[in-house]
XYZ file of C-alpha atoms in Angstrom:
768
model
C 39.532 26.234 -23.168
C 38.061 27.086 -26.560
C 38.508 30.292 -28.545
C 35.197 31.318 -30.073
C 34.582 33.747 -32.910
C 32.319 36.689 -31.981
C 29.469 35.819 -34.352
C 28.990 32.378 -32.753
C 27.552 33.818 -29.528
C 24.512 36.059 -30.043
C 24.528 37.021 -26.353
C 28.130 38.332 -26.426
C 28.644 41.670 -24.716
C 31.398 44.247 -24.858
C 31.420 47.280 -22.526
C 33.078 50.550 -23.465
C 33.817 49.920 -27.137
C 35.354 53.081 -28.650
C 36.432 53.077 -32.312
C 38.666 56.126 -31.844
C 40.678 54.497 -29.073
C 40.923 51.280 -31.041
C 42.884 53.128 -33.695
C 45.643 53.894 -31.176
C 48.666 51.667 -31.259
C 48.851 49.165 -28.417
C 52.547 48.830 -27.813
C 52.070 45.995 -25.326
C 50.437 43.772 -27.905
C 47.181 41.891 -27.758
C 46.154 40.354 -24.405
C 45.666 36.613 -24.856
C 44.382 33.954 -22.469
C 46.348 30.755 -22.920
C 44.482 28.685 -20.325
C 41.751 29.002 -17.723
C 42.270 27.102 -14.463
C 38.983 26.366 -12.684
C 40.779 25.861 -9.347
C 38.901 22.620 -8.778
C 40.598 21.704 -5.507
C 40.336 25.141 -3.902
C 36.761 25.747 -5.059
C 35.758 22.216 -4.072
C 36.946 22.779 -0.516
C 35.409 26.242 -0.163
C 32.076 25.206 -1.680
C 31.892 21.728 -0.075
C 31.672 20.108 -3.504
C 34.991 18.275 -3.651
C 33.351 14.825 -3.399
C 31.406 15.145 -6.653
C 32.690 12.710 -9.271
C 33.100 15.415 -11.936
C 35.403 17.364 -9.602
C 37.951 14.539 -9.672
C 41.434 15.186 -11.033
C 41.528 12.941 -12.904
C 37.980 11.651 -13.231
C 37.372 7.939 -13.170
C 35.722 7.970 -16.605
C 38.611 9.841 -18.222
C 36.529 12.945 -18.998
C 37.784 16.471 -18.168
C 36.975 17.824 -14.718
C 33.946 20.083 -14.378
C 33.509 22.763 -11.764
C 30.730 22.402 -9.157
C 30.069 25.475 -6.989
C 27.276 26.892 -4.874
C 25.421 30.093 -5.619
C 25.718 33.288 -3.578
C 29.387 32.584 -2.854
C 32.571 33.601 -4.657
C 34.484 31.035 -6.642
C 37.914 31.454 -8.203
C 39.261 31.192 -11.727
C 42.862 31.684 -12.789
C 43.553 33.099 -16.245
C 46.992 32.234 -17.599
C 47.727 35.161 -19.944
C 50.596 36.187 -22.182
C 51.039 39.375 -20.138
C 49.434 41.310 -17.244
C 46.152 43.155 -17.760
C 46.622 46.859 -18.410
C 43.380 48.689 -17.616
C 44.465 51.520 -19.909
C 44.367 49.337 -23.013
C 42.571 46.104 -22.026
C 38.986 45.373 -21.146
C 37.748 41.963 -20.014
C 34.125 40.947 -19.585
C 32.394 37.671 -18.780
C 29.169 36.221 -20.111
C 27.466 33.477 -18.096
C 24.495 31.674 -19.602
C 22.378 28.729 -18.494
C 22.886 25.567 -20.514
C 19.541 25.424 -22.287
C 17.457 22.274 -21.827
C 15.044 21.284 -24.623
C 15.866 24.565 -26.355
C 14.283 26.596 -23.545
C 14.434 30.370 -23.880
C 17.210 32.084 -21.939
C 17.894 35.806 -21.765
C 19.244 38.555 -19.551
C 15.756 39.656 -18.520
C 14.992 36.197 -17.140
C 18.230 36.071 -15.168
C 19.550 33.204 -17.254
C 22.181 35.250 -19.113
C 24.496 37.468 -17.058
C 27.050 40.064 -18.193
C 29.920 41.133 -15.911
C 32.846 43.502 -16.402
C 36.071 42.396 -14.750
C 36.965 44.995 -12.151
C 39.930 45.469 -9.840
C 39.426 45.423 -6.063
C 40.078 49.141 -5.736
C 37.653 49.835 -8.575
C 34.661 48.169 -6.920
C 32.124 50.705 -5.690
C 29.588 50.288 -2.882
C 26.936 49.900 -5.565
C 28.960 47.127 -7.187
C 29.244 45.316 -3.846
C 25.461 45.220 -3.586
C 25.119 43.556 -6.973
C 24.268 39.875 -7.082
C 26.802 39.135 -9.824
C 30.376 40.494 -9.873
C 33.754 39.556 -11.342
C 36.737 40.943 -9.450
C 40.476 40.842 -10.194
C 42.042 39.611 -6.949
C 45.694 38.962 -7.750
C 48.271 38.827 -10.528
C 51.620 37.084 -10.573
C 54.284 36.013 -13.081
C 54.787 32.267 -13.470
C 58.032 30.434 -14.153
C 57.011 29.833 -17.774
C 56.726 33.569 -18.343
C 52.922 33.649 -18.358
C 50.939 35.882 -16.043
C 48.448 34.236 -13.692
C 45.431 36.422 -13.031
C 43.127 35.317 -10.176
C 39.486 36.279 -10.676
C 36.733 35.955 -8.037
C 33.235 35.496 -9.442
C 30.291 36.124 -7.160
C 26.971 34.613 -8.228
C 23.463 35.530 -7.191
C 21.977 33.663 -4.178
C 18.844 33.258 -6.312
C 20.543 32.152 -9.532
C 19.176 29.305 -11.614
C 20.400 25.952 -10.306
C 21.646 24.597 -13.601
C 24.668 23.910 -15.730
C 26.154 27.190 -16.947
C 28.366 28.195 -19.867
C 31.029 30.847 -19.443
C 32.570 33.084 -22.098
C 35.436 35.503 -21.417
C 35.569 38.485 -23.790
C 38.972 40.137 -24.233
C 39.431 43.426 -26.121
C 42.785 45.168 -26.434
C 43.094 48.532 -28.138
C 43.954 48.149 -31.762
C 42.873 44.495 -31.909
C 39.643 42.639 -32.548
C 37.640 41.262 -29.675
C 38.342 37.586 -28.861
C 36.058 35.338 -26.863
C 37.335 32.417 -24.857
C 35.016 29.607 -23.849
C 35.520 27.695 -20.627
C 35.017 24.570 -22.749
C 33.178 22.636 -20.069
C 29.950 23.785 -18.471
C 30.060 24.333 -14.726
C 27.375 23.448 -12.165
C 25.716 25.978 -9.869
C 23.900 24.523 -6.845
C 21.753 25.736 -3.962
C 23.845 26.998 -1.047
C 22.824 26.202 2.550
C 25.963 28.094 3.705
C 24.736 31.392 2.174
C 22.411 33.474 4.423
C 20.730 35.037 1.365
C 19.852 31.663 -0.174
C 16.320 30.474 0.791
C 17.810 27.060 1.720
C 20.230 28.593 4.249
C 20.657 26.315 7.276
C 22.408 27.996 10.198
C 23.918 24.900 11.820
C 27.127 23.347 10.542
C 26.451 19.920 12.055
C 23.065 19.811 10.345
C 24.606 20.925 7.044
C 27.108 18.104 7.304
C 24.293 15.614 7.931
C 21.473 16.860 5.718
C 23.498 18.117 2.727
C 26.907 16.432 2.615
C 26.350 12.964 4.090
C 25.905 10.371 1.334
C 24.548 7.592 3.579
C 21.474 7.738 5.785
C 19.082 5.508 7.707
C 15.460 4.578 7.049
C 13.108 3.068 9.615
C 10.582 0.374 8.729
C 8.291 -2.024 10.582
C 5.387 -1.139 12.845
C 4.819 0.924 15.960
C 5.154 -2.303 17.954
C 8.352 -3.494 16.309
C 10.495 -1.259 14.090
C 14.065 -1.346 12.870
C 16.426 0.647 10.672
C 18.715 0.002 7.751
C 21.239 2.060 5.806
C 20.424 3.668 2.470
C 23.144 4.986 0.176
C 22.077 8.333 -1.226
C 25.205 8.550 -3.384
C 24.664 12.126 -4.528
C 28.328 12.424 -5.569
C 28.435 9.384 -7.842
C 28.795 9.446 -11.622
C 25.795 10.905 -13.512
C 23.728 11.471 -10.355
C 23.997 15.278 -10.418
C 23.488 15.325 -14.191
C 20.441 13.102 -13.765
C 19.054 15.397 -11.044
C 19.271 18.454 -13.317
C 17.892 16.503 -16.272
C 14.919 15.278 -14.239
C 14.238 18.802 -13.033
C 14.537 20.539 -16.397
C 13.699 17.969 -19.064
C 11.352 15.578 -17.285
C 9.611 17.803 -14.716
C 9.769 20.744 -17.170
C 10.823 23.384 -14.635
C 12.160 26.270 -16.722
C 15.608 27.739 -16.146
C 14.018 30.880 -14.697
C 12.378 28.913 -11.881
C 15.118 26.352 -11.225
C 16.459 28.715 -8.578
C 13.178 28.685 -6.621
C 13.434 25.879 -4.046
C 9.673 25.721 -3.485
C 9.021 25.024 -7.166
C 12.042 22.723 -7.385
C 11.038 20.576 -4.396
C 7.432 20.327 -5.549
C 8.552 19.250 -9.013
C 11.042 16.706 -7.691
C 8.363 15.082 -5.528
C 6.391 14.407 -8.699
C 9.248 13.231 -10.885
C 10.446 10.332 -8.708
C 7.276 8.320 -9.377
C 5.963 7.258 -12.778
C 2.229 7.597 -12.150
C 2.039 10.502 -14.562
C 3.908 8.536 -17.232
C 7.240 10.280 -16.968
C 8.932 9.562 -13.632
C 11.735 7.387 -12.298
C 10.191 4.542 -10.280
C 7.079 2.440 -10.813
C 5.313 1.718 -7.540
C 4.350 -1.895 -6.826
C 2.751 -3.194 -3.638
C 1.355 -6.425 -5.132
C 4.044 -8.802 -3.931
C 4.705 -9.875 -7.534
C 7.937 -8.251 -8.669
C 8.720 -10.340 -11.724
C 10.498 -8.395 -14.452
C 12.094 -6.014 -11.992
C 13.683 -5.588 -8.571
C 11.670 -6.080 -5.399
C 11.433 -2.699 -3.617
C 12.971 -4.146 -0.466
C 16.028 -5.309 -2.444
C 17.252 -1.779 -3.227
C 20.110 -0.586 -1.040
C 20.474 2.920 -2.433
C 19.523 5.442 -5.085
C 22.562 5.284 -7.375
C 21.636 2.249 -9.474
C 18.075 3.504 -9.847
C 19.070 6.961 -11.089
C 21.951 5.796 -13.273
C 19.737 3.242 -14.979
C 16.967 5.769 -15.639
C 19.485 8.361 -16.882
C 20.614 5.954 -19.589
C 17.303 6.720 -21.327
C 17.845 10.493 -21.498
C 18.318 10.448 -25.280
C 15.047 8.595 -25.859
C 11.765 10.240 -26.649
C 9.736 10.598 -23.402
C 7.109 8.139 -24.675
C 9.822 5.506 -25.139
C 11.301 5.793 -21.652
C 10.529 3.076 -19.146
C 10.395 3.570 -15.377
C 12.640 1.527 -13.122
C 10.881 -1.497 -11.620
C 9.915 -1.322 -8.680
C 9.496 1.144 -5.819
C 7.650 1.608 -2.552
C 7.591 4.564 -0.164
C 11.071 4.009 1.289
C 12.619 3.784 -2.197
C 10.759 6.891 -3.398
C 11.975 8.758 -0.303
C 15.536 7.509 -0.785
C 15.682 8.680 -4.400
C 14.059 12.009 -3.553
C 16.599 12.532 -0.778
C 19.413 11.952 -3.268
C 18.021 14.477 -5.753
C 17.629 17.156 -3.085
C 21.078 16.713 -1.566
C 22.704 16.558 -5.002
C 21.213 19.963 -5.826
C 22.173 21.383 -2.423
C 18.808 21.389 -0.654
C 19.006 20.210 2.991
C 16.924 17.052 3.154
C 16.208 14.221 5.559
C 14.117 11.061 5.390
C 11.226 10.669 7.832
C 9.214 7.597 8.839
C 5.733 7.895 10.341
C 4.418 4.757 12.054
C 0.686 3.986 11.978
C 0.343 6.397 9.088
C -3.127 7.261 7.810
C -4.138 7.433 4.157
C -7.273 9.570 4.143
C -8.876 9.203 0.712
C -11.894 11.410 1.513
C -10.246 14.480 3.045
C -12.360 14.066 6.184
C -9.482 14.024 8.719
C -10.831 10.662 9.879
C -9.954 7.095 8.959
C -13.250 5.251 8.765
C -13.568 1.492 8.982
C -16.865 -0.382 8.716
C -17.561 -3.886 10.026
C -20.652 -6.064 9.950
C -22.221 -7.694 12.981
C -19.731 -10.564 12.758
C -16.760 -8.226 12.788
C -15.938 -8.707 9.103
C -14.526 -5.725 7.275
C -16.866 -3.938 4.816
C -14.131 -2.901 2.395
C -16.513 -1.395 -0.151
C -17.652 1.250 2.356
C -14.389 3.191 2.512
C -11.065 3.500 0.718
C -9.281 4.780 3.826
C -6.356 2.777 5.127
C -3.698 2.818 7.798
C -0.154 1.941 6.825
C 2.170 0.265 9.323
C 4.631 2.942 8.327
C 5.071 5.521 5.627
C 8.281 7.246 4.575
C 8.564 10.767 3.189
C 11.120 13.605 3.133
C 11.604 16.915 4.823
C 13.468 19.812 3.184
C 14.711 22.953 4.888
C 13.816 26.214 3.165
C 12.195 29.604 3.536
C 8.610 29.968 2.357
C 8.676 33.342 0.650
C 5.429 32.337 -1.081
C 3.542 32.417 2.234
C 2.595 35.464 4.246
C 4.477 34.553 7.412
C 8.088 33.752 8.242
C 6.908 31.425 10.992
C 6.485 28.675 8.394
C 10.110 28.795 7.269
C 12.072 25.670 8.147
C 11.247 21.998 7.645
C 8.748 21.214 4.900
C 7.244 17.836 3.988
C 7.634 16.587 0.429
C 6.600 13.097 -0.641
C 7.333 11.234 -3.868
C 5.109 8.228 -3.137
C 2.063 8.257 -5.459
C -0.835 8.197 -2.995
C -3.144 11.029 -4.069
C -2.816 13.624 -6.814
C -2.158 17.299 -6.111
C -3.048 19.819 -8.808
C -3.660 16.854 -11.084
C -0.208 15.284 -10.599
C 1.035 12.731 -8.109
C 3.220 15.001 -6.009
C 3.094 16.430 -2.499
C 4.430 19.503 -0.756
C 6.289 21.399 0.322
C 3.996 21.449 3.383
C 5.303 23.400 6.412
C 5.659 21.060 9.379
C 4.576 23.819 11.783
C 1.388 24.398 9.774
C 0.614 20.680 10.089
C 1.152 20.815 13.838
C -1.136 23.851 14.120
C -3.906 22.284 12.030
C -3.557 24.867 9.256
C -4.701 22.366 6.661
C -5.472 25.070 4.079
C -1.816 26.106 3.838
C 0.152 25.475 0.640
C 0.923 22.738 -0.235
C -1.082 19.608 0.748
C -1.065 20.244 4.499
C -4.488 18.608 4.799
C -3.230 15.257 3.525
C -0.147 15.250 5.759
C -2.226 16.322 8.771
C -4.407 13.253 8.305
C -1.327 11.044 7.990
C -0.116 12.028 11.446
C -3.226 13.108 13.349
C -6.463 11.736 11.886
C -9.046 10.176 14.211
C -9.455 6.438 13.736
C -13.132 5.465 13.721
C -14.805 2.042 13.513
C -18.511 1.802 12.665
C -20.713 -1.287 12.834
C -23.110 -1.650 9.920
C -26.345 -3.365 11.015
C -28.043 -3.504 7.667
C -30.126 -1.273 5.366
C -32.242 1.275 7.183
C -30.474 0.811 10.489
C -28.251 3.428 12.010
C -24.518 2.951 12.195
C -23.158 2.090 15.613
C -19.963 3.768 16.764
C -17.852 0.807 17.874
C -14.569 2.594 18.477
C -13.104 6.069 18.208
C -9.399 6.504 18.813
C -7.854 9.968 18.690
C -4.319 8.877 19.598
C -3.678 5.880 17.336
C -2.514 7.648 14.176
C 0.979 9.104 13.804
C 3.423 7.459 16.192
C 7.191 7.434 16.676
C 7.840 9.828 13.780
C 11.521 9.138 13.169
C 14.569 10.403 11.317
C 18.302 9.813 11.538
C 19.928 11.815 14.309
C 22.641 14.306 13.391
C 26.106 12.803 13.367
C 25.214 9.406 14.855
C 23.495 6.217 13.691
C 20.568 6.662 16.035
C 16.888 7.456 15.772
C 15.643 10.960 16.518
C 11.980 11.116 17.453
C 10.415 14.233 15.899
C 6.767 13.470 16.711
C 6.526 16.679 18.738
C 7.303 18.669 15.564
C 4.093 17.357 13.970
C 1.670 17.023 16.875
C 0.676 18.619 20.146
C 0.529 16.348 23.175
C -2.076 13.617 22.704
C -5.429 14.425 24.353
C -4.122 17.834 25.431
C -6.247 20.955 25.146
C -3.970 22.153 22.328
C -4.422 18.893 20.425
C -8.202 19.055 20.670
C -8.227 22.667 19.467
C -5.906 21.759 16.609
C -8.172 18.912 15.473
C -11.280 21.095 15.603
C -9.469 23.785 13.605
C -8.417 21.247 11.000
C -11.930 19.814 10.693
C -13.366 23.300 10.239
C -10.779 24.377 7.655
C -11.029 21.071 5.800
C -14.755 21.560 5.137
C -15.332 17.922 4.182
C -18.921 16.837 3.679
C -18.310 14.105 6.266
C -17.043 16.505 8.922
C -20.407 17.728 10.200
C -21.731 14.180 10.540
C -18.654 13.062 12.459
C -18.686 16.068 14.779
C -22.362 15.575 15.546
C -22.090 11.876 16.377
C -18.696 11.522 17.945
C -16.249 14.377 18.439
C -16.365 15.866 21.908
C -18.222 12.926 23.432
C -16.768 10.440 25.881
C -14.115 8.609 23.887
C -14.170 5.466 25.994
C -14.986 2.263 24.144
C -16.877 0.872 27.082
C -20.647 1.174 27.315
C -20.696 -1.643 29.866
C -17.456 -2.071 31.726
C -18.204 -5.446 33.293
C -16.178 -7.249 30.604
C -12.603 -6.357 29.761
C -10.719 -7.485 26.661
C -6.979 -7.544 26.025
C -5.368 -8.739 22.793
C -1.872 -10.095 23.464
C 0.953 -10.730 20.968
C 4.527 -11.892 21.356
C 6.700 -9.103 19.978
C 9.830 -11.247 20.094
C 8.657 -14.075 17.822
C 10.985 -14.596 14.856
C 10.285 -15.244 11.226
C 10.384 -19.012 10.802
C 8.889 -19.752 14.221
C 5.379 -20.532 15.450
C 3.466 -17.972 17.489
C 0.138 -17.658 19.295
C -2.486 -14.919 19.299
C -4.130 -14.518 22.714
C -7.334 -12.722 23.644
C -7.732 -12.336 27.406
C -11.351 -11.801 28.527
C -12.179 -10.906 32.139
C -15.572 -10.551 33.818
C -15.058 -8.105 36.680
C -18.651 -8.209 37.822
C -19.243 -9.704 41.279
C -22.643 -11.185 40.460
C -23.299 -11.153 36.719
C -22.665 -14.046 34.330
C -21.840 -12.892 30.769
C -22.075 -14.742 27.471
C -19.744 -13.515 24.752
C -19.505 -14.300 21.056
C -16.751 -13.144 18.806
C -14.066 -13.902 16.283
C -10.289 -13.488 15.901
C -8.864 -12.947 12.418
C -5.252 -13.093 11.265
C -4.405 -11.759 7.804
C -1.153 -11.438 5.890
C -0.889 -7.831 4.661
C 1.483 -5.420 2.985
C 2.692 -2.603 5.235
C 0.158 -0.338 3.526
C -2.629 -2.449 5.006
C -3.437 -4.125 1.701
C -4.751 -7.641 2.216
C -2.666 -10.517 0.811
C -4.376 -13.588 2.231
C -6.399 -14.800 5.216
C -4.415 -17.034 7.534
C -6.878 -17.786 10.326
C -10.458 -16.918 11.278
C -11.273 -18.286 14.716
C -14.864 -17.916 16.059
C -15.567 -18.337 19.765
C -18.553 -18.435 22.109
C -17.969 -18.492 25.847
C -19.693 -17.900 29.163
C -17.738 -16.271 31.984
C -18.704 -16.496 35.611
C -18.464 -13.472 37.914
C -14.828 -12.509 38.517
C -13.889 -15.150 35.960
C -11.286 -15.122 33.225
C -10.962 -16.890 29.875
C -8.133 -16.967 27.341
C -8.871 -17.530 23.670
C -5.804 -18.969 21.930
C -5.132 -19.079 18.197
C -1.890 -21.004 17.520
C -0.131 -20.222 14.210
C 2.553 -22.539 12.883
C 5.154 -21.798 10.199
C 3.257 -23.527 7.400
C 0.149 -21.464 8.170
C 1.708 -18.149 7.228
C 4.743 -18.948 5.092
C 4.906 -19.084 1.341
C 7.991 -18.702 -0.884
C 8.495 -15.181 -2.143
C 6.660 -13.431 0.685
C 8.436 -10.117 0.957
C 7.335 -9.140 4.437
C 6.170 -11.020 7.525
C 3.517 -8.458 8.441
C 0.095 -9.428 9.749
C -3.055 -7.734 10.873
C -4.717 -9.228 13.949
C -8.315 -8.172 14.506
C -10.738 -9.318 17.158
C -14.417 -8.572 17.538
C -16.776 -9.550 20.340
C -20.303 -8.789 21.501
C -21.551 -9.173 25.073
C -25.042 -10.671 24.924
C -27.763 -8.665 26.610
C -25.772 -5.419 26.424
C -24.859 -2.862 23.773
C -21.202 -3.436 24.537
C -19.270 -4.193 21.348
C -15.524 -4.754 21.407
C -13.209 -4.291 18.467
C -9.413 -4.339 18.417
C -6.957 -4.329 15.536
C -3.187 -4.565 15.758
C -0.432 -4.799 13.204
C 2.071 -7.499 13.951
C 5.407 -8.423 12.415
C 7.930 -11.176 12.963
C 11.573 -10.343 13.545
C 14.129 -11.156 10.869
C 17.819 -11.930 11.443
C 20.582 -9.343 11.092
C 23.562 -9.491 8.758
C 26.691 -9.202 10.900
C 29.639 -7.397 9.272
C 33.151 -7.851 10.608
C 36.506 -6.365 9.607
C 39.540 -8.625 9.294
C 42.062 -5.821 9.890
C 42.379 -2.100 10.574
C 40.995 -0.007 7.681
C 43.819 1.784 5.889
C 43.338 4.400 3.152
C 43.769 2.945 -0.359
C 44.577 -0.500 1.027
C 42.387 -3.548 0.424
C 40.168 -4.436 3.376
C 38.562 -7.836 3.911
C 35.039 -7.881 5.339
C 32.895 -10.838 6.366
C 29.092 -10.772 6.150
C 27.208 -13.524 7.992
C 23.783 -14.478 9.364
C 21.823 -17.576 10.399
C 18.922 -18.912 8.332
C 15.917 -18.804 10.710
C 13.708 -20.915 8.436
C 13.037 -24.664 8.701
C 13.574 -24.807 4.921
C 16.806 -24.335 2.909
C 17.613 -21.119 1.042
C 18.737 -21.271 -2.579
C 20.019 -18.604 -4.971
C 20.610 -15.994 -2.276
C 22.367 -12.725 -3.069
C 24.106 -10.066 -0.982
C 23.937 -6.422 -2.076
C 26.716 -4.257 -0.623
C 26.835 -0.450 -0.578
C 29.692 1.611 0.814
C 30.169 5.348 1.173
C 32.964 6.505 -1.108
C 32.837 3.291 -3.152
C 31.410 4.162 -6.546
C 30.229 0.688 -7.496
C 27.917 -1.438 -5.384
C 28.697 -5.128 -5.020
C 26.432 -8.098 -5.691
C 27.684 -11.324 -4.150
C 25.968 -14.684 -4.738
C 25.704 -16.942 -1.695
C 25.959 -20.722 -1.622
C 22.789 -22.679 -0.729
C 22.001 -22.406 2.992
C 20.670 -25.333 4.978
C 17.544 -25.072 7.104
C 18.576 -23.283 10.318
C 22.079 -23.170 8.807
C 24.689 -20.417 8.740
C 25.663 -18.232 5.770
C 28.938 -16.360 5.308
C 30.585 -14.463 2.442
C 33.849 -12.560 2.274
C 34.466 -9.507 0.126
C 37.123 -6.841 -0.155
C 37.019 -3.098 -0.760
C 39.577 -0.307 -0.950
C 38.617 2.710 1.201
C 39.032 5.818 -0.934
C 38.761 8.524 1.725
C 40.131 9.107 5.191
C 37.700 9.329 8.093
C 34.334 7.712 8.709
C 33.169 5.076 6.228
C 29.772 3.384 6.282
C 28.885 0.065 4.727
C 25.553 -1.708 4.465
C 24.675 -5.249 3.394
C 21.309 -6.663 2.380
C 20.520 -10.320 1.701
C 17.661 -11.310 -0.608
C 16.351 -14.649 -1.853
C 13.088 -16.269 -2.829
C 12.780 -17.862 0.602
C 13.982 -14.957 2.778
C 14.521 -11.305 1.921
C 15.163 -7.903 3.451
C 17.800 -9.176 5.872
C 20.081 -6.207 6.545
C 23.117 -5.138 8.496
C 25.519 -2.201 8.606
C 28.907 -1.197 9.919
C 30.622 2.147 10.500
C 34.397 2.374 10.834
C 37.237 4.881 10.680
C 39.775 4.796 7.849
C 43.287 5.921 8.770
C 46.186 7.104 6.636
C 48.797 4.512 5.601
C 52.161 4.442 7.323
C 55.452 2.730 6.646
C 54.122 -0.547 8.049
C 51.159 -0.618 5.645
C 51.418 -1.887 2.089
C 48.902 -1.389 -0.695
C 47.261 -4.529 -2.032
C 45.225 -5.352 -5.089
C 41.491 -5.003 -4.653
C 39.249 -8.072 -4.852
C 35.640 -7.038 -4.934
C 34.277 -10.291 -3.563
C 35.152 -13.883 -2.987
């Protein structure tokens, strides 16, 4: 606590100052505050903030504890005074003011400076109870050291600025000068999902535990044919993470203190600040496959290192700050999830498989091929990602004209398209997306296309010739939309939240509504030629095609692409020409290299069948440093003498091994625990310079463990030790990366029990 002279605080306030009364003798002497106890443990429990690093007693970095509380809810302070408060001669008031960022203007009129008179419980009127801010004397007792402990309950506004706040206590006793006591340390005021008056209120305790308090989550990657999950450490409680979140919001995103209590503005700003496309954000996106000078996006295991490293530059001029290298959609979503949960906004991470990137706002994904089936890339910038990861936040949309759009909102930090001139997205109400209300704030049109665009393939026959509609698929986009289930390490499918049933009457009406509201110049052309017509690919159904892939092939093995062609006619011979292409791609659909291009020309007798095989061996697709084993298989065929054109395109990925984690003993609180991480090298080549990255809930520092060289098809094993710091459920994740093989992951969840007389505490060894 600091004692501050009156002239040092221009916003100081003193109610009821009367010079005549001040001349009276105060026989009890001047009221003095010797110490202010912020009741860290009690407030931490009541406000669900006890896990924050700055609430530690003591803190790991040796700094004084700082109070973290949630708005709209009372928190306690205890004043240790030289004597009890006498309302006849003493008056106590409190001044709370936002900690100004960049010298921003704060004042009472903007709600960033608040004055409160300390009142007793019996002195609080009904009008006082309705006030957003109050300070109430709850109890008073004499301590053994002779001091008087006065318990004060401070109620904050449910719409207060989410910021660091200063607190000054003004004390005036009759016959003495006013003295002002500073809390010394700023305290943190967060959003409050437990407060019904807060726009982020979430009326489900299990969901609050998952979407606000849980510091580990799961992210799904892969393709609609073959997807898997891995753990991501959000780490919102770790050192500097909350400070970094507020700094990013106020200093980097430039959201003023007045609006830092508005979750719509906060979420929209945060979605823009996690990427560096506008020259000021956290992560630089990189989908090139060349990650020299930085960290490959797939190597990140959590948000903490990313945010702590960027926060180290807070004292630099903005033009001198460098983004963290590198990020992709899952890393952007992971960091954004950390920022939201740190500030108290319920947030979850969502993966959409077969996710559309509509660059033209047409609600269609248009692909053009020539007569040989080759892609005409210059005709359209649209693409389909194997998967895309974004976030949902839970909040009320007071800025809209209907309460029906309260609830889950999409925000996205991945820099795909700009919104209002900045690479940010949302919040977009999920229900508005489902209903095709693409004109709703913010960016509902883009998200609608991601989950529900029509996929259209046109054949270009040359200048002056009309385009031929080769394929129209209204069900391909937006599949298996996934998030972590509440309380368990399982996938929850939330596709129904975003889309009506495929090919249902409701879905068709929704698409037509979206096309009409979108008003793209391409919409009328598409509606005229395609929408509402028979959506079957077949113009002559004598010949059937089926592209077949082995979904269980593993990275390091050979595999074969099969195209089954059947002539179901009883009397017609058919000649067919076509081609099968296999390309190595990034999950965004970006082409890396061509692996195979296999032309074919066959004749099939009536009721005959032919199989076109394209064998792919390891050396065909493998190259050191390839981050992902994702391929695009496309096949095109024309049936001579008919207008029947066949086109099929499938994303395909090879399975990678799993890191297996095993405990050597029962996990005991504050006792060293040995863990083994192991996997088998699936490659026919050795692995050198491999590295394990380990993240653990409750463990402040992540571990990096080098692995010995691994023989071709050989086994790898490392042993490391941690000390569980909290009782209950603990989650740990391991990721192996190397030049030859990367993104090999595994996780383990276990229960930590309290020590007993048979347990002894051991020294911690972080790895061996």
